[in-house]
mmCIF file of C-alpha atoms in Angstrom:
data_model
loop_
_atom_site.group_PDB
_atom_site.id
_atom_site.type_symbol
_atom_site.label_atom_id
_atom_site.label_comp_id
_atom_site.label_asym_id
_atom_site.label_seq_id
_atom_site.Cartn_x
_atom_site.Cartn_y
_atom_site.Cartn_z
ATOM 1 C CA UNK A 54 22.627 62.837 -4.131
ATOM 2 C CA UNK A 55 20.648 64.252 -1.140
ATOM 3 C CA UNK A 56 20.550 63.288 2.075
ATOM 4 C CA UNK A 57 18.126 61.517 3.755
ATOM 5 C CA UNK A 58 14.874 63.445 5.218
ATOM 6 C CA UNK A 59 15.543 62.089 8.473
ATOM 7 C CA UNK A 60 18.292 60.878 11.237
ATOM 8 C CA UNK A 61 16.532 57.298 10.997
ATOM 9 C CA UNK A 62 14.605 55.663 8.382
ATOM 10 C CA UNK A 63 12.535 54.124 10.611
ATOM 11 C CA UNK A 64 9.518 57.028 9.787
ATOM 12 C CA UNK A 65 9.967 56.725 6.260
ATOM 13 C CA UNK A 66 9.577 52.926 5.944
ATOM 14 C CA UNK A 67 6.839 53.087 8.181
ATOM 15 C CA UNK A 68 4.697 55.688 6.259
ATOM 16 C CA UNK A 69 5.950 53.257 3.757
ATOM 17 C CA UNK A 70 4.808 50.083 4.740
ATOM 18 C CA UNK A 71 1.169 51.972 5.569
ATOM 19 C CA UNK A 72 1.078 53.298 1.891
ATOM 20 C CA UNK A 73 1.898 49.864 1.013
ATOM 21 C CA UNK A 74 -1.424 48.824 3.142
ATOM 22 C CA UNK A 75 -3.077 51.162 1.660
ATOM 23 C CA UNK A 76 -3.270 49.918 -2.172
ATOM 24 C CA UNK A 77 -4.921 47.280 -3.795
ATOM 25 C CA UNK A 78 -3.694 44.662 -6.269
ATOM 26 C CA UNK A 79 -0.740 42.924 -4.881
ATOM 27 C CA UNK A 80 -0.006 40.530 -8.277
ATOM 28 C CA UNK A 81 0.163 36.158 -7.822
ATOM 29 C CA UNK A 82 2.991 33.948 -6.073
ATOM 30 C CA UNK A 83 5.456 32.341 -8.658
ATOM 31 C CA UNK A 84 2.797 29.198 -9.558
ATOM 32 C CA UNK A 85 5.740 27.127 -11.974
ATOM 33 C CA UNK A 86 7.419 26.251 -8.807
ATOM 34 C CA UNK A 87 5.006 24.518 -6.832
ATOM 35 C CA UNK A 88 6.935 25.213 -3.636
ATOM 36 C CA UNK A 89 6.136 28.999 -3.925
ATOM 37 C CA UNK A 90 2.797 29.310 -5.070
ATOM 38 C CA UNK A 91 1.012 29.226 -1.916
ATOM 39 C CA UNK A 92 2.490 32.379 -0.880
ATOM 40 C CA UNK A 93 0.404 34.672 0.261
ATOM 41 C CA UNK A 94 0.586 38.080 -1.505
ATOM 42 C CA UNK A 95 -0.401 40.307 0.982
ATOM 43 C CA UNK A 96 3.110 39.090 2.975
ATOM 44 C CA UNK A 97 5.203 42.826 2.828
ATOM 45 C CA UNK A 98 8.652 43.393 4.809
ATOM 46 C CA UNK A 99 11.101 46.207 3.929
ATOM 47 C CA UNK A 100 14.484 46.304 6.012
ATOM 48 C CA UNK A 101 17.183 49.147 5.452
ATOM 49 C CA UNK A 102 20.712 49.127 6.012
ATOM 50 C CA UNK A 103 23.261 51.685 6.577
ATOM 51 C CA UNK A 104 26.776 51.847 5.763
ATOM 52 C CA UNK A 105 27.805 50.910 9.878
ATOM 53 C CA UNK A 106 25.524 47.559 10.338
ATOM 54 C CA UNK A 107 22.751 49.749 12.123
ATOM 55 C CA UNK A 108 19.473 48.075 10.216
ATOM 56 C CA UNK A 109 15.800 49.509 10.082
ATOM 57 C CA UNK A 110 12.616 47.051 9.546
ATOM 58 C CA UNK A 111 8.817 46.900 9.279
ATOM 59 C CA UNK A 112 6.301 44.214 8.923
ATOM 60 C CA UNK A 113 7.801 40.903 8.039
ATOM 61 C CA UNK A 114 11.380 42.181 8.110
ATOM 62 C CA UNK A 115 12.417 38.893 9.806
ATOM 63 C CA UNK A 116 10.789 36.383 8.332
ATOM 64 C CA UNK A 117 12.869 34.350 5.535
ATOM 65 C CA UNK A 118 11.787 33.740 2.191
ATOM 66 C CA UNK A 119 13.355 32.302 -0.843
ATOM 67 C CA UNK A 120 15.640 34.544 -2.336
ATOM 68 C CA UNK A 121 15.923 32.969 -6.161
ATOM 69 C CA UNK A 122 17.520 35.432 -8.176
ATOM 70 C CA UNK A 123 18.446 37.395 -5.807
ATOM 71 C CA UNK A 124 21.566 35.254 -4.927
ATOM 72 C CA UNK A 125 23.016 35.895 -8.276
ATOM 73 C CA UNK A 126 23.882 39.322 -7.461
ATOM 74 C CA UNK A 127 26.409 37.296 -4.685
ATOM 75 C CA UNK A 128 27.575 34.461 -6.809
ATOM 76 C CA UNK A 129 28.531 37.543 -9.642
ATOM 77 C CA UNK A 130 30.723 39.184 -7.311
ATOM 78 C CA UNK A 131 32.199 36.216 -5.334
ATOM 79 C CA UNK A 132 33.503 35.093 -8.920
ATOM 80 C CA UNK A 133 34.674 38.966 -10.317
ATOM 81 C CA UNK A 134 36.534 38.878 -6.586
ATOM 82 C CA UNK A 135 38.202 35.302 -7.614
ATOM 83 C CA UNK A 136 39.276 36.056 -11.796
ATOM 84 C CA UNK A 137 38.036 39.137 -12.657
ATOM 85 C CA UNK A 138 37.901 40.311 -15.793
ATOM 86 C CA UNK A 139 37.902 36.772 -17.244
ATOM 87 C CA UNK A 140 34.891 36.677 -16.607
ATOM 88 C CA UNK A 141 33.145 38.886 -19.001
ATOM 89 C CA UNK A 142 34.917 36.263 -22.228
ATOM 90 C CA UNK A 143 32.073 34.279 -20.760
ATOM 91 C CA UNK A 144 28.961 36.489 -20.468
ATOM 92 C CA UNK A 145 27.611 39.568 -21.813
ATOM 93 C CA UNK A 146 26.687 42.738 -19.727
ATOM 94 C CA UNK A 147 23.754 43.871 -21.798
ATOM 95 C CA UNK A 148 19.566 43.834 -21.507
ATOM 96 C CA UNK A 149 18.655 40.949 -22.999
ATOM 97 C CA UNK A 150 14.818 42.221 -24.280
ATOM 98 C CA UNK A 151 13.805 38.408 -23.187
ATOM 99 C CA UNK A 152 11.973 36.219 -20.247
ATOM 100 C CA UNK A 153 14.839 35.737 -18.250
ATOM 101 C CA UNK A 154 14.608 31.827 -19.142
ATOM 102 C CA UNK A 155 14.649 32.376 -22.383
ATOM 103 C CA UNK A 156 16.484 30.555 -25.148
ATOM 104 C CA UNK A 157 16.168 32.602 -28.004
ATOM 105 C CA UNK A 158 18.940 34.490 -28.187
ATOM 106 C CA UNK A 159 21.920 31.750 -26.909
ATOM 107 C CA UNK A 160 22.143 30.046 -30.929
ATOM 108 C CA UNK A 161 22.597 33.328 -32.813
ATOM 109 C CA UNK A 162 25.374 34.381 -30.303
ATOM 110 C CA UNK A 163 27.239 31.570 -29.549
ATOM 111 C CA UNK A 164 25.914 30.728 -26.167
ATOM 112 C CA UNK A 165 27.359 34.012 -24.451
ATOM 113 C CA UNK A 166 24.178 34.605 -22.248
ATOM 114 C CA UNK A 167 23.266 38.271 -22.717
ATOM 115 C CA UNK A 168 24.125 39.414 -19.072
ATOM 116 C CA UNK A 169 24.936 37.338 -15.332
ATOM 117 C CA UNK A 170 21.743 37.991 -14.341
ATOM 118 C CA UNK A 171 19.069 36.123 -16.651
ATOM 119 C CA UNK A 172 19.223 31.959 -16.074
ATOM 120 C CA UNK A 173 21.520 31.148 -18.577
ATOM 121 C CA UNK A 174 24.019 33.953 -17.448
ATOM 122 C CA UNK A 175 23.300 32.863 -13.866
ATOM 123 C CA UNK A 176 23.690 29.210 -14.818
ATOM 124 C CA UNK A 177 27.788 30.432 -16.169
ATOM 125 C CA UNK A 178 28.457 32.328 -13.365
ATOM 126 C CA UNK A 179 27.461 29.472 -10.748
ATOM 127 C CA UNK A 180 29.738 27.226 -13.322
ATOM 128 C CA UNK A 181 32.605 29.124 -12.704
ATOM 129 C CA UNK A 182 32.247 29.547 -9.029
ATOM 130 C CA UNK A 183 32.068 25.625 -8.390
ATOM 131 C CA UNK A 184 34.863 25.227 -10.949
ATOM 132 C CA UNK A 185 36.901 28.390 -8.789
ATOM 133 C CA UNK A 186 35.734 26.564 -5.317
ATOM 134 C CA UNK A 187 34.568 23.435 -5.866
ATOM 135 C CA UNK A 188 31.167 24.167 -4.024
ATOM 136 C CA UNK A 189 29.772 27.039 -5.236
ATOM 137 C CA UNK A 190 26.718 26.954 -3.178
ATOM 138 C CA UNK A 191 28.808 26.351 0.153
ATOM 139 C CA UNK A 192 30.781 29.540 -0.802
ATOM 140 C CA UNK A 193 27.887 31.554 -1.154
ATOM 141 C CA UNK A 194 26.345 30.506 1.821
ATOM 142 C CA UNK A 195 29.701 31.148 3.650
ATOM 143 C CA UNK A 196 29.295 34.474 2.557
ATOM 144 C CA UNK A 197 26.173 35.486 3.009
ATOM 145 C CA UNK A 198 26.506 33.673 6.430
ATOM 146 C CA UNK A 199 29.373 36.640 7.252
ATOM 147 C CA UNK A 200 28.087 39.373 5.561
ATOM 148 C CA UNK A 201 24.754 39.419 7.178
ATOM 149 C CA UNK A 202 25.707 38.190 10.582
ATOM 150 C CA UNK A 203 23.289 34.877 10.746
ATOM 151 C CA UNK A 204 24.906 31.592 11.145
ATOM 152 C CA UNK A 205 21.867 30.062 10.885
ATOM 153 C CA UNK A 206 21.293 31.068 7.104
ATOM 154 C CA UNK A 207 20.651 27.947 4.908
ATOM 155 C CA UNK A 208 18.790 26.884 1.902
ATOM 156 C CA UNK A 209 15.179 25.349 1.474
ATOM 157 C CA UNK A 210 16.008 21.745 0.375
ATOM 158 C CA UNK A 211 12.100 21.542 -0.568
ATOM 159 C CA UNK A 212 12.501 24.297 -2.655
ATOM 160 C CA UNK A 213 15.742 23.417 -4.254
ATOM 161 C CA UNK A 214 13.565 19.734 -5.295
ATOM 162 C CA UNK A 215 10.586 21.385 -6.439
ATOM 163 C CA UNK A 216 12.412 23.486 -8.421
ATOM 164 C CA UNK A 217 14.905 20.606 -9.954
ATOM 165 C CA UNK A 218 11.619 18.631 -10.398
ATOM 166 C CA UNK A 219 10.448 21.423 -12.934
ATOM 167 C CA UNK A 220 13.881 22.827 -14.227
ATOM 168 C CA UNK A 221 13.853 21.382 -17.581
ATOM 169 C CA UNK A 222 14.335 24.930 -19.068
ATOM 170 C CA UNK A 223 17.331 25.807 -16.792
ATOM 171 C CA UNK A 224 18.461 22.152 -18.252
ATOM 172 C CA UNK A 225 18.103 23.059 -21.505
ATOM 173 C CA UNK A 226 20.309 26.269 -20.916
ATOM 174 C CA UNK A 227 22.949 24.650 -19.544
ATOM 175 C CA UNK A 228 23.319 21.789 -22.100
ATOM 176 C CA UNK A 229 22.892 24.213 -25.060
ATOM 177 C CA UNK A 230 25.634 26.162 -23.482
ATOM 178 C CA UNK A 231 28.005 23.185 -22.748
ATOM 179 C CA UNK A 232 27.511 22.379 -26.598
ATOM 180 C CA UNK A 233 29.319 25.749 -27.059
ATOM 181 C CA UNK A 234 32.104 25.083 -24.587
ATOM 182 C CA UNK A 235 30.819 27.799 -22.174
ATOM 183 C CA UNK A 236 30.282 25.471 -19.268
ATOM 184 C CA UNK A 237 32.951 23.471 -17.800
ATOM 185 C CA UNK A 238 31.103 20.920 -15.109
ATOM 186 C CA UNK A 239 29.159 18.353 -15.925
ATOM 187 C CA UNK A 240 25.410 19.780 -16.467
ATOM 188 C CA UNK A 241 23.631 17.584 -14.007
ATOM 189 C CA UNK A 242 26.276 18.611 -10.870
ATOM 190 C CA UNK A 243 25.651 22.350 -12.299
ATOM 191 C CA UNK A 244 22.461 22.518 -11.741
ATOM 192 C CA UNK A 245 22.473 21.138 -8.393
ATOM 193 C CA UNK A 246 24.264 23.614 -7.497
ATOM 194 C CA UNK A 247 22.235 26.479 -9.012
ATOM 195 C CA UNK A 248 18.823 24.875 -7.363
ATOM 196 C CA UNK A 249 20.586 25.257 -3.945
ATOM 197 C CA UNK A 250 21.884 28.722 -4.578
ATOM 198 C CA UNK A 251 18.249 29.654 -5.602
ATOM 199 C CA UNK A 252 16.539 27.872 -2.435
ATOM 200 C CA UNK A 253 18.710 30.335 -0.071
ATOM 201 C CA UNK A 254 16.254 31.484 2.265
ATOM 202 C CA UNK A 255 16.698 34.950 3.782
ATOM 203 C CA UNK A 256 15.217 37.739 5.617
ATOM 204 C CA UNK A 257 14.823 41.404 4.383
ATOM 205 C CA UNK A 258 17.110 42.134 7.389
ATOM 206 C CA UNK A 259 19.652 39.436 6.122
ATOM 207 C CA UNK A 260 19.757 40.521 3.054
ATOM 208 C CA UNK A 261 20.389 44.199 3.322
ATOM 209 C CA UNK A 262 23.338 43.595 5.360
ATOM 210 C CA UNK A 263 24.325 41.373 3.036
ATOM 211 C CA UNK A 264 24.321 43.392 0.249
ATOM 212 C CA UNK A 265 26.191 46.508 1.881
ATOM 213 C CA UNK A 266 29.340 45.862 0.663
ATOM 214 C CA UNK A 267 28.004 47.076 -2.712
ATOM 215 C CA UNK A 268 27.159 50.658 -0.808
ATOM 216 C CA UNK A 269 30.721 50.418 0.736
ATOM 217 C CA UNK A 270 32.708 50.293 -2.597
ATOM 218 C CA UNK A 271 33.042 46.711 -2.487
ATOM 219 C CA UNK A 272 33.942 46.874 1.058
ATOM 220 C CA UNK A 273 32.843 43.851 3.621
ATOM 221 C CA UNK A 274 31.342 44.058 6.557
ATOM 222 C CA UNK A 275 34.551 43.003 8.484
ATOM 223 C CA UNK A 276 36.603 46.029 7.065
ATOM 224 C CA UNK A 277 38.028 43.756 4.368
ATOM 225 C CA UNK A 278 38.084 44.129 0.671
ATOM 226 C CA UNK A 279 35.823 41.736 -2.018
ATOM 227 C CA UNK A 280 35.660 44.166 -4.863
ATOM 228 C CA UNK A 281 37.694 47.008 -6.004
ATOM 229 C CA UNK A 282 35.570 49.880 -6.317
ATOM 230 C CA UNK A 283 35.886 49.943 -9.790
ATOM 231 C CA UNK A 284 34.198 46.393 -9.716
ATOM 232 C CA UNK A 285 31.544 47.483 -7.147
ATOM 233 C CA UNK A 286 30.757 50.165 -9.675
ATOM 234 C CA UNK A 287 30.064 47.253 -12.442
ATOM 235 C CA UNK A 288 27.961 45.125 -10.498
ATOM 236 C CA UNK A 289 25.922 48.284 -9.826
ATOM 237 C CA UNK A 290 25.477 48.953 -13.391
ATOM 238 C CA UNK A 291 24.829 45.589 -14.428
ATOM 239 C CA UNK A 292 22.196 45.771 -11.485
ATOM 240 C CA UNK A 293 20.435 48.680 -12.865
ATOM 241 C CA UNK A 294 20.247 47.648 -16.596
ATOM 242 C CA UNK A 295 19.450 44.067 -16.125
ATOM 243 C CA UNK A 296 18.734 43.096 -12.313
ATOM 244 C CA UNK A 297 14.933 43.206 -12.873
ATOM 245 C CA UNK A 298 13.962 40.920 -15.801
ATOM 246 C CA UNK A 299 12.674 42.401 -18.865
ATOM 247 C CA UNK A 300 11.372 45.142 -16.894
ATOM 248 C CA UNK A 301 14.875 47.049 -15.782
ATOM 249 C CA UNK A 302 13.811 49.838 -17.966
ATOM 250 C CA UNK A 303 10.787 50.759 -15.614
ATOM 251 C CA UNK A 304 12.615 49.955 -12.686
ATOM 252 C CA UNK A 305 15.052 52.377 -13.100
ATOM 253 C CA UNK A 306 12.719 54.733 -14.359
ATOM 254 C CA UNK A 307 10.505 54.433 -10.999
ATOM 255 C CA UNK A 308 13.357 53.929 -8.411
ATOM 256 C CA UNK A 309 16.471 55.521 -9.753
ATOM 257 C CA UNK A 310 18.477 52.488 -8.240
ATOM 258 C CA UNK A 311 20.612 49.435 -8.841
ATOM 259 C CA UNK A 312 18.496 46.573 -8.075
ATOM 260 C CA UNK A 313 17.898 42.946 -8.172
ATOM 261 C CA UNK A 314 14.510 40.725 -7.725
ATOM 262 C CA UNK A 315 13.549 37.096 -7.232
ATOM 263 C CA UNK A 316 10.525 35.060 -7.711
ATOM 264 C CA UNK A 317 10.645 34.778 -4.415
ATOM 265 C CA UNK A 318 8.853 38.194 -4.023
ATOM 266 C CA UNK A 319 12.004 39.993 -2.751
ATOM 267 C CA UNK A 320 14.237 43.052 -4.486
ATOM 268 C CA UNK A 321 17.569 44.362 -2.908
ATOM 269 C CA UNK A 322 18.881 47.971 -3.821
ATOM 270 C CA UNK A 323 21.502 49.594 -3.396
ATOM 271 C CA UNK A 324 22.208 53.688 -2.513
ATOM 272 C CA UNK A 325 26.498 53.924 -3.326
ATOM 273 C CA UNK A 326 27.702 55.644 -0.259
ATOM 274 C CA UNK A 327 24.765 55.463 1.546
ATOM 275 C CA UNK A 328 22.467 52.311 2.215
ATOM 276 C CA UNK A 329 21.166 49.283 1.145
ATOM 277 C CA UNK A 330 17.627 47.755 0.894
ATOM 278 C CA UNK A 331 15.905 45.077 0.927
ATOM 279 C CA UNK A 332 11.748 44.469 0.098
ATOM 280 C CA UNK A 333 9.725 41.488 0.114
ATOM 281 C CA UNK A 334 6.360 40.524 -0.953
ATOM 282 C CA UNK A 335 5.166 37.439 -2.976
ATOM 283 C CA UNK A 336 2.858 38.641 -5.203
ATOM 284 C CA UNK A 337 4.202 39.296 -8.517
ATOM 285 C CA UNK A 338 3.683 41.625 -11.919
ATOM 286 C CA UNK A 339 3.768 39.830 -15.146
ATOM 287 C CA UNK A 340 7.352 39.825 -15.806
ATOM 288 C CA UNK A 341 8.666 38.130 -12.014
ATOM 289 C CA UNK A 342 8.720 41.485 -10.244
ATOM 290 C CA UNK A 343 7.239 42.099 -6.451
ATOM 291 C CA UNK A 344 4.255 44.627 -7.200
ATOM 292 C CA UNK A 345 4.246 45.728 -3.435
ATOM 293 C CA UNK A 346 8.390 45.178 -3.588
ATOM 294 C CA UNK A 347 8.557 47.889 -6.574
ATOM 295 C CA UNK A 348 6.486 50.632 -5.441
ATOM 296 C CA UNK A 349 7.964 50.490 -1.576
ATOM 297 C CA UNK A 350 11.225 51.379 -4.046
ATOM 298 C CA UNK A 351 9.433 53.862 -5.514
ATOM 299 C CA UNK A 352 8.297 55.829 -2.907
ATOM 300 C CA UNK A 353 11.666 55.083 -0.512
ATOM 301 C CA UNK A 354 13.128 57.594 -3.609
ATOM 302 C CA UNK A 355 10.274 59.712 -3.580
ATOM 303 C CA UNK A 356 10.212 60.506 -0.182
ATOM 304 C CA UNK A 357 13.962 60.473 0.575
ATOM 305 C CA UNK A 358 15.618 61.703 -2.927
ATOM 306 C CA UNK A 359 17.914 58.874 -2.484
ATOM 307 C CA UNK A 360 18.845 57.863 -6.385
ATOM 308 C CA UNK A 361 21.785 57.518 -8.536
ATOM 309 C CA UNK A 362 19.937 60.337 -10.659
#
């Protein structure tokens, strides 16, 4: 892995965030949660984090936005740091070739979602967590409150309502999976909690710090340990292979990185050893993935030859 073309990334996300400008076709808002549909696409921040705290922004950097899925990247870890390897009896770490709110595949195996990263798998990770603290949204909150330095980091009760107002597939996932024994708390309290977690709202700034401990080895921001490094090194690879939908494959292709994405519009990355990143823009591809958000990714590689490749 090279290093990168410059003391500060600063130049590089600006030329960036100009390049960004630059190209048309920006993709639609997530319109099957009300809340988030008026977004406006043309909405682009892009933070970067190094190893020490020291954090680089453009454009909306600082403004929060849901982060969705992007929380399950947090919840994964906070529950690998609490049992481990138990976890995995529960859910799968492969692609699943599906929407990520799909059903299909949960009756032919069992209801062991494919990987923690599509709803259902999401939906059995949050289960444990609540069951392992009793408030699995406070503890990720908690967290994220620590790791990125903002006490003031909360969640969007509108969005949590909207999106409990329309989460009859989400409900449908987590009483198939109950029928299998594979969650433990009752469904409606469940998927309270996972509506909260989802309604986190965050800036790009927030979120890259948040995330460094996956740079660090599994390493907090306080000097303290979450994750071994062996375990840092899983969530990494279960970021690359699955953290972007049905569309991982391409992503990896293109930026060479463990990521995750939300319908929110944002992605976090991670460089091992080096940095971490966040992007956000609303506007999304057919398959829930920030068209700005991806190529910013794309050409942060490109221009730095920052990749795991």
């Amino acid at each position: 892995m090279s290093t990168p073309v410059a003391p500060s990334f600063q130049p590089v996300i600006e030329q960036i965030a100009a390049d960004i400008a630059a190209t048309p076709g920006r993709g639609r808002p997530a319109d099957y949660i009300p809340a988030l549909a008026s977004a406006d696409p043309h909405r682009f921040g892009m933070a970067v984090a190094e190893l020490d705290g020291t954090v680089y922004g453009v454009g909306d950097w600082r403004r929060p936005f849901s982060s969705q899925s992007i929380t399950k990247v947090f919840t994964l870890a906070l529950v690998l740091s609490l049992e481990g390897e138990a976890l995995w009896e529960r859910v799968g770490r492969e692609p699943s070739g599906n929407p990520f709110n799909s059903l299909v595949q949960l009756e032919y195996e069992n209801g062991i979602p494919r990987n923690p990263f599509i709803n259902a798998g999401a939906l059995v990770v949050t289960d444990r967590l609540h069951t392992l603290t009793g408030d699995a949204a406070g503890a990720l909150r908690t967290f994220l409150r620590a790791e990125s330095g903002n006490p003031g980091l909360d969640f969007d009760e509108k969005i949590a309502a909207s999106e409990a107002a329309h989460g009859d597939r989400n409900a449908a996932l987590a009483h198939f999976m109950a029928s299998y024994r594979n969650i433990d708390n009752p469904v409606p309290d469940l998927l309270d909690q996972y509506f909260r977690q989802c309604s986190l709202e965050a800036s790009c700034a927030d979120l890259a710090l948040a995330t460094g401990f996956l740079a660090r080895h599994g390493i907090r921001a306080d000097g303290s340990s979450l994750l071994t490094r062996s375990q840092a090194k899983q969530v990494n690879a279960v970021m690359l292979t699955c953290g972007t939908y049905d569309a991982a494959g391409d992503f990896a292709y293109r930026v060479g990185l463990p990521g995750k994405s939300g319908v929110g519009g944002g992605i976090i990355a991670v460089v091992p050893g080096h940095c971490t990143l966040c992007v956000w823009s609303p506007g999304l591809d057919e398959r829930g993935n920030s068209v700005a958000g991806v190529a910013a990714l794309d050409r942060f590689t490109t221009l730095t030859g920052l990749s795991v490749f």
